[in-house]
PDB file of C-alpha atoms in Angstrom:
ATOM      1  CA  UNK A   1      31.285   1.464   1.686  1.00 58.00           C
ATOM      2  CA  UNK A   2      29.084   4.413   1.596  1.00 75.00           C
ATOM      3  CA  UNK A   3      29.656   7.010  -1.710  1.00 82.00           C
ATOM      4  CA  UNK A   4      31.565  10.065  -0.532  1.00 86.00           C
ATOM      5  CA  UNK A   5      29.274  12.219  -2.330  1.00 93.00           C
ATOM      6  CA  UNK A   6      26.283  11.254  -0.216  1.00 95.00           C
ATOM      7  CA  UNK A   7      27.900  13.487   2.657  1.00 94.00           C
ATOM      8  CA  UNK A   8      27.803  16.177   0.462  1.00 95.00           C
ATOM      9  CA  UNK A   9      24.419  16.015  -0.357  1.00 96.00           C
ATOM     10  CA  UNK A  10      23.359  15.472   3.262  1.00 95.00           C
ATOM     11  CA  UNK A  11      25.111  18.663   3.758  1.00 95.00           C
ATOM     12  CA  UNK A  12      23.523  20.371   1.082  1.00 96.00           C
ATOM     13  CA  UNK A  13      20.039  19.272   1.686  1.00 96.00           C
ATOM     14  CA  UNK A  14      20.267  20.290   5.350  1.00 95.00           C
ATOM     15  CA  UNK A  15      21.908  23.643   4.624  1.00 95.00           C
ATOM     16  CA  UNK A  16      18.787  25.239   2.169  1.00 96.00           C
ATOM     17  CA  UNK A  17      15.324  24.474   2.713  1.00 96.00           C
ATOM     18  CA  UNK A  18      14.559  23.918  -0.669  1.00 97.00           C
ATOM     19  CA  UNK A  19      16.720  22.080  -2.862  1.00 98.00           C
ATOM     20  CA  UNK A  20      16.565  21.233  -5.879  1.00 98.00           C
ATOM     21  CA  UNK A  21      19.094  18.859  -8.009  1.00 98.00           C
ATOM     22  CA  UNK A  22      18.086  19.566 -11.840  1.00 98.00           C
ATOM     23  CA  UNK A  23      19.945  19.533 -15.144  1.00 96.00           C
ATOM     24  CA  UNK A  24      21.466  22.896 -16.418  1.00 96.00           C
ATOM     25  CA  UNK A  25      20.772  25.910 -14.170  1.00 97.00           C
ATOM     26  CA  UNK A  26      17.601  27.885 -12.964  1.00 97.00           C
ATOM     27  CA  UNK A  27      18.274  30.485 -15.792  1.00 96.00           C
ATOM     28  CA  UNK A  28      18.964  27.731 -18.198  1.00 96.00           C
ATOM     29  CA  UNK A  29      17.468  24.567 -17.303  1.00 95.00           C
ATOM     30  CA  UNK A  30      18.673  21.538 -20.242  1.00 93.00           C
ATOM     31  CA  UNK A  31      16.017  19.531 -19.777  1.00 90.00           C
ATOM     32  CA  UNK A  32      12.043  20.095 -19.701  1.00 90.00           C
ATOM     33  CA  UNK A  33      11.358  18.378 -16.778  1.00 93.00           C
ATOM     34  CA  UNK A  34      14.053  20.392 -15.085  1.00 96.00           C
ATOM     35  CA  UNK A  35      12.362  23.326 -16.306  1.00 96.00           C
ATOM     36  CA  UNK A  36       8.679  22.371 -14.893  1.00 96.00           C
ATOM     37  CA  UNK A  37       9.861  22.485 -11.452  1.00 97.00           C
ATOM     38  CA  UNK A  38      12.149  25.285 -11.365  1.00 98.00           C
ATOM     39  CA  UNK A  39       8.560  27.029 -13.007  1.00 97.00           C
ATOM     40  CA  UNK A  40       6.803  25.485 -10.116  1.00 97.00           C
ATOM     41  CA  UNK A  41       9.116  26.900  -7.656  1.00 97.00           C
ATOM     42  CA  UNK A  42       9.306  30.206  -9.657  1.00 96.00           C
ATOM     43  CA  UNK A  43       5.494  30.245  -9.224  1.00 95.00           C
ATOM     44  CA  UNK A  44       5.493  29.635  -5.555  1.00 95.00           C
ATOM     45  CA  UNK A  45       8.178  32.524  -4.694  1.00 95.00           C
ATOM     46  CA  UNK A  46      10.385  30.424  -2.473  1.00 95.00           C
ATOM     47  CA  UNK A  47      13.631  30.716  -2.108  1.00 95.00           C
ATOM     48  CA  UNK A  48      15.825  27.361  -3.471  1.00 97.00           C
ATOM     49  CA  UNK A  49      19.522  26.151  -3.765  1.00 97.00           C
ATOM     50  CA  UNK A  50      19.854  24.562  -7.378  1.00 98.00           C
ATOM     51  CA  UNK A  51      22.475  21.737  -8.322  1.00 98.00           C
ATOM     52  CA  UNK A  52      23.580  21.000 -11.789  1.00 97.00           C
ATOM     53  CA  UNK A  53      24.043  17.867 -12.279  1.00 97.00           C
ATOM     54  CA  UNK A  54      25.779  18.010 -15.572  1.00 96.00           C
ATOM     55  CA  UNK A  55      28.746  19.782 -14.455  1.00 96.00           C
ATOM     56  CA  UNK A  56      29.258  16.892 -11.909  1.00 95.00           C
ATOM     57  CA  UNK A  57      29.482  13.193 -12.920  1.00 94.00           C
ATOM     58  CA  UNK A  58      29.975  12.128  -9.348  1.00 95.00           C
ATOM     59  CA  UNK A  59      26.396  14.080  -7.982  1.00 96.00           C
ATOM     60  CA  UNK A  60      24.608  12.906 -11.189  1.00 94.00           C
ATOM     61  CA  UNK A  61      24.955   9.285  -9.834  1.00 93.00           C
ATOM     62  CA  UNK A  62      25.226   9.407  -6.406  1.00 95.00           C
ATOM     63  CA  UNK A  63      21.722  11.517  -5.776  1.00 96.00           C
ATOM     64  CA  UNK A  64      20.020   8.681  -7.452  1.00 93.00           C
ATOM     65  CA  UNK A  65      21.886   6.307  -5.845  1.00 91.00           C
ATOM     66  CA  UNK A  66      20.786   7.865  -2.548  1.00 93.00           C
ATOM     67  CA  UNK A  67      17.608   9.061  -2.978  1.00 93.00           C
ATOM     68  CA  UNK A  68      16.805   5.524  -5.178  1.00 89.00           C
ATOM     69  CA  UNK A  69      15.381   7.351  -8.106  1.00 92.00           C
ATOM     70  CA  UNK A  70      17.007   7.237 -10.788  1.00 91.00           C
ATOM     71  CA  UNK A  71      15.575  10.262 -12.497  1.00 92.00           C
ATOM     72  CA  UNK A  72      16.403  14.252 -12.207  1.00 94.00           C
ATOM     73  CA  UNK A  73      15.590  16.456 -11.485  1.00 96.00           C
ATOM     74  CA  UNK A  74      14.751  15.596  -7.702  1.00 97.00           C
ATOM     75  CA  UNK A  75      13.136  18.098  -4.909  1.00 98.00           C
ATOM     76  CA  UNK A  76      14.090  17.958  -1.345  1.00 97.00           C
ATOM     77  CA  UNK A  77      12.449  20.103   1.365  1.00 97.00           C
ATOM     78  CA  UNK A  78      14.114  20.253   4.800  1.00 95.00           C
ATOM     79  CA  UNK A  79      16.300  17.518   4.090  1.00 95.00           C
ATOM     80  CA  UNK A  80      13.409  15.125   2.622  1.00 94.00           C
ATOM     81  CA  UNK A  81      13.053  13.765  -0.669  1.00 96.00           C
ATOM     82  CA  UNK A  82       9.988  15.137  -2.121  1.00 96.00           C
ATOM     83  CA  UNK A  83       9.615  14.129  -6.026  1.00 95.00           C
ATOM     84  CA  UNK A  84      10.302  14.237  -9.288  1.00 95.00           C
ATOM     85  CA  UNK A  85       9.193  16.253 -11.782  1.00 94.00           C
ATOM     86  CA  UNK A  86       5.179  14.172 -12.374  1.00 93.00           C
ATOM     87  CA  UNK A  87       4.788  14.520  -8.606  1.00 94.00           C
ATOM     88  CA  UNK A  88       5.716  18.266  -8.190  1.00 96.00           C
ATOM     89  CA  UNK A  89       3.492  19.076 -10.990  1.00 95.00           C
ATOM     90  CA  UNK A  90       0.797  17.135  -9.220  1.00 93.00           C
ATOM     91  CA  UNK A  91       1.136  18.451  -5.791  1.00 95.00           C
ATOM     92  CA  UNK A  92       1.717  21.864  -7.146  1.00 96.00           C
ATOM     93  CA  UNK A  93      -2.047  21.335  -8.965  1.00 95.00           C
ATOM     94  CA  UNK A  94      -4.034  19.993  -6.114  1.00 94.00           C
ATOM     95  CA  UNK A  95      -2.710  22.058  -3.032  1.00 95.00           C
ATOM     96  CA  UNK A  96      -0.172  19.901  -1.215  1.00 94.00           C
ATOM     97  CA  UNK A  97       2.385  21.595  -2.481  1.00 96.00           C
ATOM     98  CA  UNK A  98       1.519  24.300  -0.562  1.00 95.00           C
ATOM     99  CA  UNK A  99       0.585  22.984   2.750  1.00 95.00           C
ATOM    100  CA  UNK A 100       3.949  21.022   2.335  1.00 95.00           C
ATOM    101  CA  UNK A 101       5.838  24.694   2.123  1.00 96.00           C
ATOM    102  CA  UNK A 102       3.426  26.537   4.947  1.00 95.00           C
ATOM    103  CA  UNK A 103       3.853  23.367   7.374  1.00 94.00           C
ATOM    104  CA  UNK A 104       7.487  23.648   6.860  1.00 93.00           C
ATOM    105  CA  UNK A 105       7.299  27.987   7.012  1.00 93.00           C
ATOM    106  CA  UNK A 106       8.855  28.255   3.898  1.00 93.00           C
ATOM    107  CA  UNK A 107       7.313  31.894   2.543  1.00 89.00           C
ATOM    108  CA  UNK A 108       7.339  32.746  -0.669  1.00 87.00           C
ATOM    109  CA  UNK A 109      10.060  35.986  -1.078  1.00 81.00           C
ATOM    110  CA  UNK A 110       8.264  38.789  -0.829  1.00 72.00           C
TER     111      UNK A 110
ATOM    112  CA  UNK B   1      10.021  -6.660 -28.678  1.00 88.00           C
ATOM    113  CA  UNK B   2       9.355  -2.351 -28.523  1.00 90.00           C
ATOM    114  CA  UNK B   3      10.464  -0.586 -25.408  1.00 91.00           C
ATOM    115  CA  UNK B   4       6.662   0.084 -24.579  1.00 92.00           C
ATOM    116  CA  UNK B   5       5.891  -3.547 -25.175  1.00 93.00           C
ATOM    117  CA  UNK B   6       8.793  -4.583 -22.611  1.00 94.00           C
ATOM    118  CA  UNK B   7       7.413  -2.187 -20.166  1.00 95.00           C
ATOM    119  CA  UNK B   8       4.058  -3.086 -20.553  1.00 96.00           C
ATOM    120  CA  UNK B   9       5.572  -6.649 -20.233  1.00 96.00           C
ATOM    121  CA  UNK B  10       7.461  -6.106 -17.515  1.00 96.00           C
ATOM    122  CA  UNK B  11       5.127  -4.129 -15.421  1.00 97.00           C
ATOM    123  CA  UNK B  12       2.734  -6.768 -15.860  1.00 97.00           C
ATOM    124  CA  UNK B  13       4.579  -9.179 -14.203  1.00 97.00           C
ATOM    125  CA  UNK B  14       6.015  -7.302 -11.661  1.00 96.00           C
ATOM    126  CA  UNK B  15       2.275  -5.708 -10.760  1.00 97.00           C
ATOM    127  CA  UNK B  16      -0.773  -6.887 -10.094  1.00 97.00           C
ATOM    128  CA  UNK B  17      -2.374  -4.281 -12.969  1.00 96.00           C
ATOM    129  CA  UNK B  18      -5.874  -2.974 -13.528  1.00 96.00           C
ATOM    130  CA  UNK B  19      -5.286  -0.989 -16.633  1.00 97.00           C
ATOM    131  CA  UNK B  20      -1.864  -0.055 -18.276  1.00 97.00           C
ATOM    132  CA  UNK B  21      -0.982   2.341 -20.934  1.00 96.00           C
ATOM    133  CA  UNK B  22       1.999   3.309 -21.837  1.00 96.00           C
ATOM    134  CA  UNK B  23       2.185   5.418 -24.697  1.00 93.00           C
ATOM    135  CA  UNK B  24       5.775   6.050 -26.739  1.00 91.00           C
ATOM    136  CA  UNK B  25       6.527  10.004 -27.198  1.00 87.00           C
ATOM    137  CA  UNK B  26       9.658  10.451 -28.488  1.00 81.00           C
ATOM    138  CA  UNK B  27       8.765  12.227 -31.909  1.00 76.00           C
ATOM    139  CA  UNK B  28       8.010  15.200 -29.329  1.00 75.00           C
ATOM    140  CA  UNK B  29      11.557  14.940 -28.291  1.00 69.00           C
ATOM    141  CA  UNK B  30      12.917  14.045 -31.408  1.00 64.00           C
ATOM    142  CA  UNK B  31      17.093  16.289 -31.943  1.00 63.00           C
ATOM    143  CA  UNK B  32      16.666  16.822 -27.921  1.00 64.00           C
ATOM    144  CA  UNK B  33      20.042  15.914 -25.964  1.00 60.00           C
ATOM    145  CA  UNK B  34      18.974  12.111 -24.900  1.00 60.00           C
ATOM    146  CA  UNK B  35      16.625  11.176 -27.680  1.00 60.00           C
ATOM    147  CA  UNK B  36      17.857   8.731 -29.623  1.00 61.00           C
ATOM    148  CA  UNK B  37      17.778   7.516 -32.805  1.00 61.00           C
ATOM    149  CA  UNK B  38      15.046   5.270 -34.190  1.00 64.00           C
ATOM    150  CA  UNK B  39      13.088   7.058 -31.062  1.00 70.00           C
ATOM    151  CA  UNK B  40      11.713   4.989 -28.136  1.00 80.00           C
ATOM    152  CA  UNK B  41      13.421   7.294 -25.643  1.00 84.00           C
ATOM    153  CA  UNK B  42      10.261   9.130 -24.006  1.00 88.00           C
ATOM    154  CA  UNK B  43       7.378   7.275 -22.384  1.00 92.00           C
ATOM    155  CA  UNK B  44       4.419   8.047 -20.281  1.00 94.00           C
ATOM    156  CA  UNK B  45       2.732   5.825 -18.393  1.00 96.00           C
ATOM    157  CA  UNK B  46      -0.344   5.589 -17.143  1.00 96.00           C
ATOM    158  CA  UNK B  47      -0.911   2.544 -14.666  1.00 97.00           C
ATOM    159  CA  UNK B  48      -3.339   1.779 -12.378  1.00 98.00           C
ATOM    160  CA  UNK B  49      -2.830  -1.350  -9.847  1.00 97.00           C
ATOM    161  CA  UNK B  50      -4.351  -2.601  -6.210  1.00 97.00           C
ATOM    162  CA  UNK B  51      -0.549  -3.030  -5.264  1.00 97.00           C
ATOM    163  CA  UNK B  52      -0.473   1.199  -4.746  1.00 97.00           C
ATOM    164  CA  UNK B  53      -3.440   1.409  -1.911  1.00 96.00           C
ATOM    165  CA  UNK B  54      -1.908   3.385   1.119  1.00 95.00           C
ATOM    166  CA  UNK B  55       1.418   3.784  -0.481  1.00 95.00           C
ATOM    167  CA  UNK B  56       2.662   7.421  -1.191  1.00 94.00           C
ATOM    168  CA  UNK B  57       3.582   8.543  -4.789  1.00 93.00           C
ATOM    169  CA  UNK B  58       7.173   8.319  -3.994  1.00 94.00           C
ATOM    170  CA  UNK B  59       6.523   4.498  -2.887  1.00 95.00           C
ATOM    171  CA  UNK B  60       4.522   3.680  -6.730  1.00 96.00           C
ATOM    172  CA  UNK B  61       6.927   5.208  -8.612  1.00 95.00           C
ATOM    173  CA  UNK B  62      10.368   3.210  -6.819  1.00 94.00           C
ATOM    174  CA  UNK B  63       7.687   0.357  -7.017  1.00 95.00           C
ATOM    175  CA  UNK B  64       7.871   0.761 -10.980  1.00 96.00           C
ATOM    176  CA  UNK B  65      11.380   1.968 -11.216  1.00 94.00           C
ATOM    177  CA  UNK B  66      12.471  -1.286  -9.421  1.00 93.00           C
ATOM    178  CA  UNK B  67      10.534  -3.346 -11.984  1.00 96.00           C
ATOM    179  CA  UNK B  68      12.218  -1.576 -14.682  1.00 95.00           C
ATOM    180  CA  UNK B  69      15.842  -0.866 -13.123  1.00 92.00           C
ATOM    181  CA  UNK B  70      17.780  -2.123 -16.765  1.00 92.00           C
ATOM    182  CA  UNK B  71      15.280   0.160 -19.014  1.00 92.00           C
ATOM    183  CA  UNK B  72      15.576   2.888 -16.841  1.00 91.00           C
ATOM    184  CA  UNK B  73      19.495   2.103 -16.814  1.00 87.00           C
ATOM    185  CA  UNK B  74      19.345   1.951 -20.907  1.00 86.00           C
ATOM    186  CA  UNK B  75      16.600   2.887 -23.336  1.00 86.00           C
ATOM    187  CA  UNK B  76      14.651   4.708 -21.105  1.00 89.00           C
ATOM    188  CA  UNK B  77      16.006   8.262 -21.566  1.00 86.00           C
ATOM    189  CA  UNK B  78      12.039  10.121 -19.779  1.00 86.00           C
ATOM    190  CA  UNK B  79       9.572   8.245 -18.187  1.00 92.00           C
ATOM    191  CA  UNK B  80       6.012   9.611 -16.906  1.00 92.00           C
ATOM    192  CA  UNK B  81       4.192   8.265 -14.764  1.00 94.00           C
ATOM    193  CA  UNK B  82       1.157   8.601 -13.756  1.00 94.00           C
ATOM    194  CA  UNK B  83       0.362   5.803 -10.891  1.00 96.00           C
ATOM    195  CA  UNK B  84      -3.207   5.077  -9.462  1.00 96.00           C
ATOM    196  CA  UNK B  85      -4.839   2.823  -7.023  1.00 96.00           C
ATOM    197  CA  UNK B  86      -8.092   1.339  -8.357  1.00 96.00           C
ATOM    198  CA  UNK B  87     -10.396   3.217  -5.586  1.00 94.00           C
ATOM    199  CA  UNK B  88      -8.559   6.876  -6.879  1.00 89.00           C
TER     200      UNK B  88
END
């Protein structure tokens, strides 16, 4: 049987363009690698739904039961799994990161 | 065995592997919320293998989380990874 809480997160991921499931909140990320990529996406101005996964047992397993990673944070534009935290930093370094958020018109807030 | 040593191990015979380095950094996360005791919590990982030509980043790193499903599941608290195709 499919996890319940994978309909949630298709919800979720469809709703915002940028979403991003993380540990603690944007304010006050809990873990450094959380941290990175809220900085990343602090850097690039766009606009993004956070998760916290610690105040939800049920969403901490079942995103990396349906993304199969089995690491947060985790970044998903328009729906798609994008990274974690070593692959953000990387695409946020060379460019991609960028021509991932203009092909998708996501502007940074101005 | 170490935790680096099993993922060297591991990787090694999951991978067809160029070069592999994996390097344990838990002192830097030594009192943080997941580091545990006695260390060997926080790796990075620095692999290079023919297996990764024409597959994304996503693709390498599900490759190595595969291999390494009961670490990842136990001692493994941070991984890094940095994953390379020889020609890159």
């Amino acid at each position: 049987m499919t996890n319940p809480v994978f309909n949630r997160i298709e919800d979720d991921i469809q709703k915002s363009d940028v979403v991003l499931y993380m540990k603690g909140s944007p304010m006050f990320p809990q873990c450094g690698f959380s941290a990175t990529v809220v900085e990343v996406l602090n850097h690039f101005k766009v606009d993004f739904e956070a998760f916290d996964v610690l105040q939800d047992p049920a969403l901490r397993d079942g995103i990396k039961e349906y993304s199969e990673w089995p690491t947060i944070p985790q970044l998903y534009v328009k729906g798609e799994f994008v990274g974690g935290c070593d692959i953000i930093r990387e695409m946020a370094a060379n460019g991609e990161l960028t021509g991932l958020f203009e092909q998708n018109d996501i502007k940074p807030k101005a | 065995m170490s935790v680096s040593e099993i993922i060297e191990q591991k990787l090694r015979a999951g991978l067809n592997i160029t070069s592999i380095t994996v390097i344990d950094e838990s002192h830097k996360h030594a009192g943080h919320a997941g580091a545990r005791e006695g260390g060997e919590s926080h790796f990075q990982l620095a692999i290079v293998s023919p297996d990764f030509t024409g597959k994304s980043r996503v693709a390498r790193q599900r490759d190595i989380y595969r291999i390494l499903k009961e670490e990842m599941a136990g001692p493994i608290h941070a991984l890094s990874i940095d994953a390379r195709s020889p020609e890159e």
